[in-house]
Amino acid sequence: MQRIEHHASFGGRQEVWQHASTSTGTAMKVGVYLPPAALKGEKCPVLYWLSGLTCTEQNFITKAGAQQFAAEHQLILVAPDTSPRGEGVANDDAYDLGQGAGFYLNATQAPWAPHFRMEDYVVQELPALIEQHFPASDARGIFGHSMGGHGALTLALRHPGRYKSVSAFSPIVAPSQVPWGQKVLKAYLGDDQAAWRQHDAVALVASAKERLPLLVDQGDADEFLAGQLKPGLLQAACEQAGHPLTLRLQPGYDHSYYFIASFMGDHMAHHARYLRA
Amino acid sequence: MQRIEHHASFGGRQEVWQHASTSTGTAMKVGVYLPPAALKGEKCPVLYWLSGLTCTEQNFITKAGAQQFAAEHQLILVAPDTSPRGEGVANDDAYDLGQGAGFYLNATQAPWAPHFRMEDYVVQELPALIEQHFPASDARGIFGHSMGGHGALTLALRHPGRYKSVSAFSPIVAPSQVPWGQKVLKAYLGDDQAAWRQHDAVALVASAKERLPLLVDQGDADEFLAGQLKPGLLQAACEQAGHPLTLRLQPGYDHSYYFIASFMGDHMAHHARYLRA
């Protein structure tokens, strides 16, 4: 772990680290916000943020305004990059496949399988590193935006017991049923649609072993709402399964970080409630 | 005035406008945040933000986290670009001269004089436009960062009665005495150092006609502190002149927007107190 950036922020410190990942076989960058209590060595819960398509570790740490709430609730905030990157890593000219579009799963298909192992990275390798190098407790929460909202929901549903809290902004809730998801699931996992459903929140909710309450915010002026996001599918699946969901349709809000920042305080309070319970 | 961006944000709306400026003779972009009360048509005070070297209108609106406080205090926030730009506008390869480095003054020297008229633009033209097109009262405040902190301090000191409140983050307080300032003052205003002192906060404080209280925050880990910023010169000048100054040296903070965001709430509360008095 090598620290490549650090800035005082709201009494704590925003850092960026780089390390060689055994999951992806590449160098990975990750934003780590340490709240004031962590700087004093007190163990703090860790909240993982997963970003959307095209993002790096920078978007969240510069635009979401989350540090003030992490300082208030004394949470460590961890924001990894969205995929492996670099020469020798497969890529595609489209913004929604390959580098910047890891979709938080382990690819099984060529040419993606060697490096695109973001599920292993986010669920196992990164928490182990964080808990080793920082004053982190083993209370973990996860949230994200768009592709990262998909990541937060599916990883929490696929790994019962691993997370104490989960939430999402404008998530892709049913990748099996929308163009963004169908394109990457076919590329990364092949034609077997049973494999796709293992990475589809709407499908996973039906058989979830743990009924972790979901908090989802969605702007109703989001250009991707009708075509790619379809939160109504998650609402129907949760009602069917009896899975607790708070879905808030926010009038006038779009898909941008302006939307995320506007409701960041609510999400951080939600996570703090569970992570400090 | 043409609106080129709009996003719901904290119950209000972050917009970006473009217009042909008579001051600069170029198209200028400006960020305008309208708080919830302004969206309902209530007249609100206007707080002008001046950014630092290399910035456009985007840096502040995406990174400073000011919208939440503008919504809380019902202030309109206006963040212009830092200089004229485009083909036909003089420029320099250095980041600290020409486009992105307008220094909030009217240049008198070739090749800068035709377009580099940021003082006229910020003090006269832009407020007239804002007060015509938006539900703006004539209560104006001004603040900024680094070169923009210089702009806020000098414009408030040069135009008594124009602003009800002023503050700065990491301002260049004495451009006549530091490399950044000496380079641009010579380029924009020529060799006459009496002209330089008209755009130097430390020099202006001595003869200020109005004793508007100054709030200045400065990080003590700022890489530009000793060489370019020198807030001690402002402190000495204010003590000498009996000018009210609150100068806070913030331990561990650097020159970045992480610093700005950390103390944005304090600055917005300071402005609200005067703008709503």
PDB file of C-alpha atoms in Angstrom, chain A:
ATOM      1  CA  MET A   1       0.000   0.000   0.000  1.00  0.00           C
ATOM      2  CA  GLN A   2       1.478   3.311  -1.110  1.00  0.00           C
ATOM      3  CA  ARG A   3      -0.158   6.628  -0.216  1.00  0.00           C
ATOM      4  CA  ILE A   4      -0.250   8.880  -3.290  1.00  0.00           C
ATOM      5  CA  GLU A   5      -2.499  11.735  -2.055  1.00  0.00           C
ATOM      6  CA  HIS A   6      -3.521  13.184   1.297  1.00  0.00           C
ATOM      7  CA  HIS A   7      -5.563  16.240   2.261  1.00  0.00           C
ATOM      8  CA  ALA A   8      -6.929  17.428   5.585  1.00  0.00           C
ATOM      9  CA  SER A   9     -10.728  17.382   5.326  1.00  0.00           C
ATOM     10  CA  PHE A  10     -13.372  18.149   7.968  1.00  0.00           C
ATOM     11  CA  GLY A  11     -11.000  17.382  10.814  1.00  0.00           C
ATOM     12  CA  GLY A  12     -10.049  14.050   9.261  1.00  0.00           C
ATOM     13  CA  ARG A  13      -7.973  13.160   6.219  1.00  0.00           C
ATOM     14  CA  GLN A  14      -8.839  12.246   2.636  1.00  0.00           C
ATOM     15  CA  GLU A  15      -6.188   9.933   1.254  1.00  0.00           C
ATOM     16  CA  VAL A  16      -5.659   8.032  -1.992  1.00  0.00           C
ATOM     17  CA  TRP A  17      -3.726   4.777  -1.913  1.00  0.00           C
ATOM     18  CA  GLN A  18      -2.350   2.543  -4.648  1.00  0.00           C
ATOM     19  CA  HIS A  19      -1.540  -1.121  -4.282  1.00  0.00           C
ATOM     20  CA  ALA A  20      -0.903  -4.236  -6.359  1.00  0.00           C
ATOM     21  CA  SER A  21      -4.134  -6.233  -6.334  1.00  0.00           C
ATOM     22  CA  THR A  22      -3.991 -10.028  -6.297  1.00  0.00           C
ATOM     23  CA  SER A  23      -7.636 -10.134  -7.459  1.00  0.00           C
ATOM     24  CA  THR A  24      -7.211  -8.038 -10.598  1.00  0.00           C
ATOM     25  CA  GLY A  25      -3.509  -8.540 -11.178  1.00  0.00           C
ATOM     26  CA  THR A  26      -3.153  -4.778 -11.643  1.00  0.00           C
ATOM     27  CA  ALA A  27      -2.309  -1.694  -9.621  1.00  0.00           C
ATOM     28  CA  MET A  28      -5.535  -0.398  -8.035  1.00  0.00           C
ATOM     29  CA  LYS A  29      -6.202   3.068  -6.640  1.00  0.00           C
ATOM     30  CA  VAL A  30      -8.588   3.640  -3.760  1.00  0.00           C
ATOM     31  CA  GLY A  31      -9.809   6.700  -1.869  1.00  0.00           C
ATOM     32  CA  VAL A  32      -9.779   6.346   1.931  1.00  0.00           C
ATOM     33  CA  TYR A  33     -11.307   8.993   4.185  1.00  0.00           C
ATOM     34  CA  LEU A  34     -10.208   8.734   7.810  1.00  0.00           C
ATOM     35  CA  PRO A  35     -12.523  10.565  10.223  1.00  0.00           C
ATOM     36  CA  PRO A  36     -11.107  12.383  13.268  1.00  0.00           C
ATOM     37  CA  ALA A  37     -11.582   9.375  15.566  1.00  0.00           C
ATOM     38  CA  ALA A  38      -9.616   7.132  13.184  1.00  0.00           C
ATOM     39  CA  LEU A  39      -6.743   9.634  13.176  1.00  0.00           C
ATOM     40  CA  LYS A  40      -6.654   9.207  16.948  1.00  0.00           C
ATOM     41  CA  GLY A  41      -6.443   5.426  16.480  1.00  0.00           C
ATOM     42  CA  GLU A  42     -10.028   4.549  17.478  1.00  0.00           C
ATOM     43  CA  LYS A  43     -11.512   1.680  15.482  1.00  0.00           C
ATOM     44  CA  CYS A  44     -14.282   2.903  13.174  1.00  0.00           C
ATOM     45  CA  PRO A  45     -16.819   1.136  10.964  1.00  0.00           C
ATOM     46  CA  VAL A  46     -16.034   1.166   7.232  1.00  0.00           C
ATOM     47  CA  LEU A  47     -18.449   2.267   4.532  1.00  0.00           C
ATOM     48  CA  TYR A  48     -17.591   1.207   0.972  1.00  0.00           C
ATOM     49  CA  TRP A  49     -18.675   3.387  -1.955  1.00  0.00           C
ATOM     50  CA  LEU A  50     -18.940   1.919  -5.473  1.00  0.00           C
ATOM     51  CA  SER A  51     -18.950   4.435  -8.326  1.00  0.00           C
ATOM     52  CA  GLY A  52     -20.728   4.360 -11.652  1.00  0.00           C
ATOM     53  CA  LEU A  53     -19.651   3.885 -15.272  1.00  0.00           C
ATOM     54  CA  THR A  54     -16.511   5.804 -16.376  1.00  0.00           C
ATOM     55  CA  CYS A  55     -15.635   6.871 -12.822  1.00  0.00           C
ATOM     56  CA  THR A  56     -12.298   6.452 -11.073  1.00  0.00           C
ATOM     57  CA  GLU A  57     -11.683   6.736  -7.338  1.00  0.00           C
ATOM     58  CA  GLN A  58     -11.671  10.536  -7.788  1.00  0.00           C
ATOM     59  CA  ASN A  59     -15.315  11.281  -8.627  1.00  0.00           C
ATOM     60  CA  PHE A  60     -16.763  10.374  -5.264  1.00  0.00           C
ATOM     61  CA  ILE A  61     -14.030  11.924  -3.141  1.00  0.00           C
ATOM     62  CA  THR A  62     -14.135  15.280  -4.964  1.00  0.00           C
ATOM     63  CA  LYS A  63     -17.863  15.693  -5.676  1.00  0.00           C
ATOM     64  CA  ALA A  64     -20.115  13.781  -3.267  1.00  0.00           C
ATOM     65  CA  GLY A  65     -19.606  15.913  -0.149  1.00  0.00           C
ATOM     66  CA  ALA A  66     -19.535  12.784   1.998  1.00  0.00           C
ATOM     67  CA  GLN A  67     -16.544  13.642   4.188  1.00  0.00           C
ATOM     68  CA  GLN A  68     -18.486  16.017   6.443  1.00  0.00           C
ATOM     69  CA  PHE A  69     -20.926  13.247   7.338  1.00  0.00           C
ATOM     70  CA  ALA A  70     -18.185  10.628   7.698  1.00  0.00           C
ATOM     71  CA  ALA A  71     -16.540  13.004  10.186  1.00  0.00           C
ATOM     72  CA  GLU A  72     -19.845  13.528  12.010  1.00  0.00           C
ATOM     73  CA  HIS A  73     -20.565   9.798  12.316  1.00  0.00           C
ATOM     74  CA  GLN A  74     -16.898   8.728  12.597  1.00  0.00           C
ATOM     75  CA  LEU A  75     -16.993   6.337   9.643  1.00  0.00           C
ATOM     76  CA  ILE A  76     -14.068   5.375   7.406  1.00  0.00           C
ATOM     77  CA  LEU A  77     -15.088   5.847   3.768  1.00  0.00           C
ATOM     78  CA  VAL A  78     -13.465   3.644   1.113  1.00  0.00           C
ATOM     79  CA  ALA A  79     -13.962   4.413  -2.591  1.00  0.00           C
ATOM     80  CA  PRO A  80     -12.179   2.077  -5.019  1.00  0.00           C
ATOM     81  CA  ASP A  81     -11.747   2.512  -8.758  1.00  0.00           C
ATOM     82  CA  THR A  82     -14.469   0.936 -10.932  1.00  0.00           C
ATOM     83  CA  SER A  83     -12.301  -1.614 -12.770  1.00  0.00           C
ATOM     84  CA  PRO A  84      -8.770  -2.768 -13.428  1.00  0.00           C
ATOM     85  CA  ARG A  85      -6.930  -0.437 -15.809  1.00  0.00           C
ATOM     86  CA  GLY A  86      -3.725  -0.110 -17.768  1.00  0.00           C
ATOM     87  CA  GLU A  87      -1.871  -1.629 -20.675  1.00  0.00           C
ATOM     88  CA  GLY A  88      -2.359  -5.364 -20.895  1.00  0.00           C
ATOM     89  CA  VAL A  89      -5.895  -5.062 -19.484  1.00  0.00           C
ATOM     90  CA  ALA A  90      -8.680  -5.779 -21.983  1.00  0.00           C
ATOM     91  CA  ASN A  91     -10.756  -2.786 -22.985  1.00  0.00           C
ATOM     92  CA  ASP A  92     -13.489  -1.644 -25.337  1.00  0.00           C
ATOM     93  CA  ASP A  93     -14.047   1.695 -27.053  1.00  0.00           C
ATOM     94  CA  ALA A  94     -17.526   1.974 -25.529  1.00  0.00           C
ATOM     95  CA  TYR A  95     -17.847   3.705 -22.149  1.00  0.00           C
ATOM     96  CA  ASP A  96     -20.067   0.930 -20.811  1.00  0.00           C
ATOM     97  CA  LEU A  97     -17.754  -2.079 -21.228  1.00  0.00           C
ATOM     98  CA  GLY A  98     -14.226  -2.824 -20.071  1.00  0.00           C
ATOM     99  CA  GLN A  99     -12.079  -0.287 -18.211  1.00  0.00           C
ATOM    100  CA  GLY A 100     -14.296   1.970 -16.069  1.00  0.00           C
ATOM    101  CA  ALA A 101     -17.134  -0.566 -16.299  1.00  0.00           C
ATOM    102  CA  GLY A 102     -16.183  -3.504 -14.069  1.00  0.00           C
ATOM    103  CA  PHE A 103     -19.764  -4.098 -12.855  1.00  0.00           C
ATOM    104  CA  TYR A 104     -18.501  -5.533  -9.539  1.00  0.00           C
ATOM    105  CA  LEU A 105     -18.437  -9.172 -10.646  1.00  0.00           C
ATOM    106  CA  ASN A 106     -15.812 -11.786 -11.569  1.00  0.00           C
ATOM    107  CA  ALA A 107     -15.737 -12.223 -15.354  1.00  0.00           C
ATOM    108  CA  THR A 108     -15.558 -15.769 -16.678  1.00  0.00           C
ATOM    109  CA  GLN A 109     -15.195 -15.007 -20.388  1.00  0.00           C
ATOM    110  CA  ALA A 110     -12.275 -14.013 -22.626  1.00  0.00           C
ATOM    111  CA  PRO A 111     -10.774 -11.459 -22.873  1.00  0.00           C
ATOM    112  CA  TRP A 112     -12.106 -10.208 -19.507  1.00  0.00           C
ATOM    113  CA  ALA A 113     -11.564 -13.133 -17.131  1.00  0.00           C
ATOM    114  CA  PRO A 114      -7.878 -12.555 -16.237  1.00  0.00           C
ATOM    115  CA  HIS A 115      -8.279  -9.067 -14.713  1.00  0.00           C
ATOM    116  CA  PHE A 116     -11.990  -8.238 -14.304  1.00  0.00           C
ATOM    117  CA  ARG A 117     -12.480  -9.695 -10.830  1.00  0.00           C
ATOM    118  CA  MET A 118     -14.047  -6.739  -9.048  1.00  0.00           C
ATOM    119  CA  GLU A 119     -16.291  -8.858  -6.816  1.00  0.00           C
ATOM    120  CA  ASP A 120     -13.307 -10.621  -5.230  1.00  0.00           C
ATOM    121  CA  TYR A 121     -11.533  -7.304  -4.996  1.00  0.00           C
ATOM    122  CA  VAL A 122     -14.344  -5.342  -3.335  1.00  0.00           C
ATOM    123  CA  VAL A 123     -15.757  -8.067  -1.083  1.00  0.00           C
ATOM    124  CA  GLN A 124     -12.572  -9.842   0.058  1.00  0.00           C
ATOM    125  CA  GLU A 125      -9.233  -8.312  -0.830  1.00  0.00           C
ATOM    126  CA  LEU A 126      -9.963  -4.650  -0.213  1.00  0.00           C
ATOM    127  CA  PRO A 127     -11.626  -5.089   3.225  1.00  0.00           C
ATOM    128  CA  ALA A 128      -8.742  -7.310   4.329  1.00  0.00           C
ATOM    129  CA  LEU A 129      -6.274  -4.591   3.331  1.00  0.00           C
ATOM    130  CA  ILE A 130      -8.316  -1.820   4.942  1.00  0.00           C
ATOM    131  CA  GLU A 131      -8.763  -3.744   8.183  1.00  0.00           C
ATOM    132  CA  GLN A 132      -5.033  -4.467   8.273  1.00  0.00           C
ATOM    133  CA  HIS A 133      -3.743  -0.959   7.491  1.00  0.00           C
ATOM    134  CA  PHE A 134      -6.274   1.358   9.145  1.00  0.00           C
ATOM    135  CA  PRO A 135      -8.080   1.509  12.506  1.00  0.00           C
ATOM    136  CA  ALA A 136     -11.103  -0.260  11.031  1.00  0.00           C
ATOM    137  CA  SER A 137     -13.613  -2.372  12.893  1.00  0.00           C
ATOM    138  CA  ASP A 138     -15.255  -5.302  11.121  1.00  0.00           C
ATOM    139  CA  ALA A 139     -18.580  -3.428  10.778  1.00  0.00           C
ATOM    140  CA  ARG A 140     -18.963  -2.870   7.018  1.00  0.00           C
ATOM    141  CA  GLY A 141     -21.548  -0.986   5.000  1.00  0.00           C
ATOM    142  CA  ILE A 142     -21.788  -0.586   1.246  1.00  0.00           C
ATOM    143  CA  PHE A 143     -23.409   1.923  -1.093  1.00  0.00           C
ATOM    144  CA  GLY A 144     -22.977   3.258  -4.586  1.00  0.00           C
ATOM    145  CA  HIS A 145     -24.365   5.014  -7.648  1.00  0.00           C
ATOM    146  CA  SER A 146     -25.784   3.627 -10.881  1.00  0.00           C
ATOM    147  CA  MET A 147     -23.465   0.703 -11.824  1.00  0.00           C
ATOM    148  CA  GLY A 148     -22.135   1.120  -8.272  1.00  0.00           C
ATOM    149  CA  GLY A 149     -25.673   1.003  -6.870  1.00  0.00           C
ATOM    150  CA  HIS A 150     -26.030  -2.310  -8.689  1.00  0.00           C
ATOM    151  CA  GLY A 151     -22.733  -3.357  -7.110  1.00  0.00           C
ATOM    152  CA  ALA A 152     -23.822  -2.396  -3.599  1.00  0.00           C
ATOM    153  CA  LEU A 153     -27.174  -4.163  -3.835  1.00  0.00           C
ATOM    154  CA  THR A 154     -25.879  -7.350  -5.464  1.00  0.00           C
ATOM    155  CA  LEU A 155     -22.783  -7.720  -3.292  1.00  0.00           C
ATOM    156  CA  ALA A 156     -24.822  -7.222  -0.109  1.00  0.00           C
ATOM    157  CA  LEU A 157     -27.426  -9.738  -1.313  1.00  0.00           C
ATOM    158  CA  ARG A 158     -24.787 -12.270  -2.473  1.00  0.00           C
ATOM    159  CA  HIS A 159     -22.746 -12.123   0.735  1.00  0.00           C
ATOM    160  CA  PRO A 160     -25.111 -12.361   3.703  1.00  0.00           C
ATOM    161  CA  GLY A 161     -23.454 -11.402   6.967  1.00  0.00           C
ATOM    162  CA  ARG A 162     -20.706  -9.445   5.217  1.00  0.00           C
ATOM    163  CA  TYR A 163     -22.432  -6.025   5.397  1.00  0.00           C
ATOM    164  CA  LYS A 164     -24.512  -4.450   8.136  1.00  0.00           C
ATOM    165  CA  SER A 165     -26.016  -1.755   5.897  1.00  0.00           C
ATOM    166  CA  VAL A 166     -26.655  -1.083   2.230  1.00  0.00           C
ATOM    167  CA  SER A 167     -28.038   1.748   0.133  1.00  0.00           C
ATOM    168  CA  ALA A 168     -27.981   2.984  -3.445  1.00  0.00           C
ATOM    169  CA  PHE A 169     -28.430   6.088  -5.574  1.00  0.00           C
ATOM    170  CA  SER A 170     -30.027   5.524  -9.004  1.00  0.00           C
ATOM    171  CA  PRO A 171     -29.007   1.849  -9.123  1.00  0.00           C
ATOM    172  CA  ILE A 172     -29.229  -0.487 -12.106  1.00  0.00           C
ATOM    173  CA  VAL A 173     -31.574  -2.869 -10.271  1.00  0.00           C
ATOM    174  CA  ALA A 174     -32.202  -5.443 -12.989  1.00  0.00           C
ATOM    175  CA  PRO A 175     -29.198  -5.684 -15.334  1.00  0.00           C
ATOM    176  CA  SER A 176     -30.607  -8.862 -16.926  1.00  0.00           C
ATOM    177  CA  GLN A 177     -33.501  -6.791 -18.238  1.00  0.00           C
ATOM    178  CA  VAL A 178     -31.839  -3.573 -19.508  1.00  0.00           C
ATOM    179  CA  PRO A 179     -29.340  -2.728 -22.288  1.00  0.00           C
ATOM    180  CA  TRP A 180     -26.384  -1.686 -20.071  1.00  0.00           C
ATOM    181  CA  GLY A 181     -26.657  -4.916 -18.111  1.00  0.00           C
ATOM    182  CA  GLN A 182     -27.417  -7.294 -20.969  1.00  0.00           C
ATOM    183  CA  LYS A 183     -24.371  -6.044 -22.871  1.00  0.00           C
ATOM    184  CA  VAL A 184     -21.872  -6.510 -20.044  1.00  0.00           C
ATOM    185  CA  LEU A 185     -23.357  -9.658 -18.514  1.00  0.00           C
ATOM    186  CA  LYS A 186     -23.099 -11.373 -21.911  1.00  0.00           C
ATOM    187  CA  ALA A 187     -19.540 -10.103 -22.383  1.00  0.00           C
ATOM    188  CA  TYR A 188     -18.295 -10.939 -18.879  1.00  0.00           C
ATOM    189  CA  LEU A 189     -20.362 -14.064 -18.090  1.00  0.00           C
ATOM    190  CA  GLY A 190     -21.370 -15.531 -21.451  1.00  0.00           C
ATOM    191  CA  ASP A 191     -24.782 -16.619 -22.675  1.00  0.00           C
ATOM    192  CA  ASP A 192     -26.014 -18.497 -19.594  1.00  0.00           C
ATOM    193  CA  GLN A 193     -28.765 -16.332 -18.172  1.00  0.00           C
ATOM    194  CA  ALA A 194     -28.748 -18.250 -14.885  1.00  0.00           C
ATOM    195  CA  ALA A 195     -25.290 -16.763 -14.318  1.00  0.00           C
ATOM    196  CA  TRP A 196     -26.646 -13.291 -15.094  1.00  0.00           C
ATOM    197  CA  ARG A 197     -29.325 -13.633 -12.424  1.00  0.00           C
ATOM    198  CA  GLN A 198     -26.614 -14.167  -9.800  1.00  0.00           C
ATOM    199  CA  HIS A 199     -25.654 -10.518 -10.427  1.00  0.00           C
ATOM    200  CA  ASP A 200     -29.121  -9.015 -10.713  1.00  0.00           C
ATOM    201  CA  ALA A 201     -30.591  -7.408  -7.560  1.00  0.00           C
ATOM    202  CA  VAL A 202     -34.185  -8.006  -8.631  1.00  0.00           C
ATOM    203  CA  ALA A 203     -33.491 -11.710  -9.154  1.00  0.00           C
ATOM    204  CA  LEU A 204     -31.417 -12.021  -5.963  1.00  0.00           C
ATOM    205  CA  VAL A 205     -34.040 -10.421  -3.707  1.00  0.00           C
ATOM    206  CA  ALA A 206     -36.398 -13.314  -4.350  1.00  0.00           C
ATOM    207  CA  SER A 207     -34.143 -15.811  -2.583  1.00  0.00           C
ATOM    208  CA  ALA A 208     -32.144 -13.566  -0.244  1.00  0.00           C
ATOM    209  CA  LYS A 209     -30.981 -15.389   2.925  1.00  0.00           C
ATOM    210  CA  GLU A 210     -30.827 -12.140   4.885  1.00  0.00           C
ATOM    211  CA  ARG A 211     -33.427  -9.373   4.820  1.00  0.00           C
ATOM    212  CA  LEU A 212     -31.067  -6.380   5.081  1.00  0.00           C
ATOM    213  CA  PRO A 213     -33.187  -3.219   4.629  1.00  0.00           C
ATOM    214  CA  LEU A 214     -32.498  -1.417   1.343  1.00  0.00           C
ATOM    215  CA  LEU A 215     -32.512   2.388   1.040  1.00  0.00           C
ATOM    216  CA  VAL A 216     -32.717   3.577  -2.581  1.00  0.00           C
ATOM    217  CA  ASP A 217     -32.943   7.169  -3.839  1.00  0.00           C
ATOM    218  CA  GLN A 218     -33.814   7.822  -7.481  1.00  0.00           C
ATOM    219  CA  GLY A 219     -34.265  11.142  -9.263  1.00  0.00           C
ATOM    220  CA  ASP A 220     -37.398  11.345 -11.383  1.00  0.00           C
ATOM    221  CA  ALA A 221     -35.651  13.566 -13.968  1.00  0.00           C
ATOM    222  CA  ASP A 222     -32.884  10.994 -14.471  1.00  0.00           C
ATOM    223  CA  GLU A 223     -32.345  10.454 -18.200  1.00  0.00           C
ATOM    224  CA  PHE A 224     -31.608   6.749 -17.576  1.00  0.00           C
ATOM    225  CA  LEU A 225     -34.651   6.090 -15.372  1.00  0.00           C
ATOM    226  CA  ALA A 226     -36.986   4.465 -17.874  1.00  0.00           C
ATOM    227  CA  GLY A 227     -34.406   2.716 -20.054  1.00  0.00           C
ATOM    228  CA  GLN A 228     -31.710   1.423 -17.713  1.00  0.00           C
ATOM    229  CA  LEU A 229     -32.677   1.823 -14.037  1.00  0.00           C
ATOM    230  CA  LYS A 230     -36.336   0.795 -13.634  1.00  0.00           C
ATOM    231  CA  PRO A 231     -36.604   0.977  -9.828  1.00  0.00           C
ATOM    232  CA  GLY A 232     -40.205  -0.231 -10.050  1.00  0.00           C
ATOM    233  CA  LEU A 233     -38.842  -3.704 -10.781  1.00  0.00           C
ATOM    234  CA  LEU A 234     -37.005  -3.673  -7.445  1.00  0.00           C
ATOM    235  CA  GLN A 235     -40.080  -2.407  -5.638  1.00  0.00           C
ATOM    236  CA  ALA A 236     -42.197  -5.229  -7.090  1.00  0.00           C
ATOM    237  CA  ALA A 237     -39.551  -7.856  -6.271  1.00  0.00           C
ATOM    238  CA  CYS A 238     -39.211  -6.621  -2.696  1.00  0.00           C
ATOM    239  CA  GLU A 239     -42.976  -6.597  -2.178  1.00  0.00           C
ATOM    240  CA  GLN A 240     -43.185 -10.112  -3.570  1.00  0.00           C
ATOM    241  CA  ALA A 241     -40.385 -11.399  -1.342  1.00  0.00           C
ATOM    242  CA  GLY A 242     -41.240  -9.373   1.757  1.00  0.00           C
ATOM    243  CA  HIS A 243     -37.828  -7.680   1.565  1.00  0.00           C
ATOM    244  CA  PRO A 244     -37.643  -4.315   3.374  1.00  0.00           C
ATOM    245  CA  LEU A 245     -37.135  -1.461   0.895  1.00  0.00           C
ATOM    246  CA  THR A 246     -37.335   2.302   1.238  1.00  0.00           C
ATOM    247  CA  LEU A 247     -37.523   3.633  -2.326  1.00  0.00           C
ATOM    248  CA  ARG A 248     -37.689   7.412  -2.636  1.00  0.00           C
ATOM    249  CA  LEU A 249     -38.413   9.024  -5.988  1.00  0.00           C
ATOM    250  CA  GLN A 250     -36.904  12.499  -5.720  1.00  0.00           C
ATOM    251  CA  PRO A 251     -38.728  15.051  -7.870  1.00  0.00           C
ATOM    252  CA  GLY A 252     -36.617  17.011 -10.345  1.00  0.00           C
ATOM    253  CA  TYR A 253     -33.302  15.271  -9.639  1.00  0.00           C
ATOM    254  CA  ASP A 254     -31.081  13.868 -12.383  1.00  0.00           C
ATOM    255  CA  HIS A 255     -28.289  11.244 -12.538  1.00  0.00           C
ATOM    256  CA  SER A 256     -25.452  13.570 -11.491  1.00  0.00           C
ATOM    257  CA  TYR A 257     -23.354  14.070  -8.376  1.00  0.00           C
ATOM    258  CA  TYR A 258     -25.571  17.098  -7.629  1.00  0.00           C
ATOM    259  CA  PHE A 259     -28.273  14.540  -6.862  1.00  0.00           C
ATOM    260  CA  ILE A 260     -25.934  12.303  -4.870  1.00  0.00           C
ATOM    261  CA  ALA A 261     -24.637  15.207  -2.772  1.00  0.00           C
ATOM    262  CA  SER A 262     -28.191  16.369  -2.020  1.00  0.00           C
ATOM    263  CA  PHE A 263     -29.097  13.125  -0.261  1.00  0.00           C
ATOM    264  CA  MET A 264     -25.656  12.029   0.973  1.00  0.00           C
ATOM    265  CA  GLY A 265     -26.465  13.143   4.530  1.00  0.00           C
ATOM    266  CA  ASP A 266     -29.519  10.874   4.645  1.00  0.00           C
ATOM    267  CA  HIS A 267     -27.570   7.876   3.369  1.00  0.00           C
ATOM    268  CA  MET A 268     -24.681   8.397   5.761  1.00  0.00           C
ATOM    269  CA  ALA A 269     -27.129   8.651   8.688  1.00  0.00           C
ATOM    270  CA  HIS A 270     -28.791   5.413   7.516  1.00  0.00           C
ATOM    271  CA  HIS A 271     -25.450   3.583   7.445  1.00  0.00           C
ATOM    272  CA  ALA A 272     -24.307   5.054  10.761  1.00  0.00           C
ATOM    273  CA  ARG A 273     -27.475   3.806  12.434  1.00  0.00           C
ATOM    274  CA  TYR A 274     -26.721   0.196  11.434  1.00  0.00           C
ATOM    275  CA  LEU A 275     -22.933   0.326  11.603  1.00  0.00           C
ATOM    276  CA  ARG A 276     -22.929   1.755  15.117  1.00  0.00           C
ATOM    277  CA  ALA A 277     -25.848  -0.370  16.369  1.00  0.00           C
TER     278      ALA A 277
END
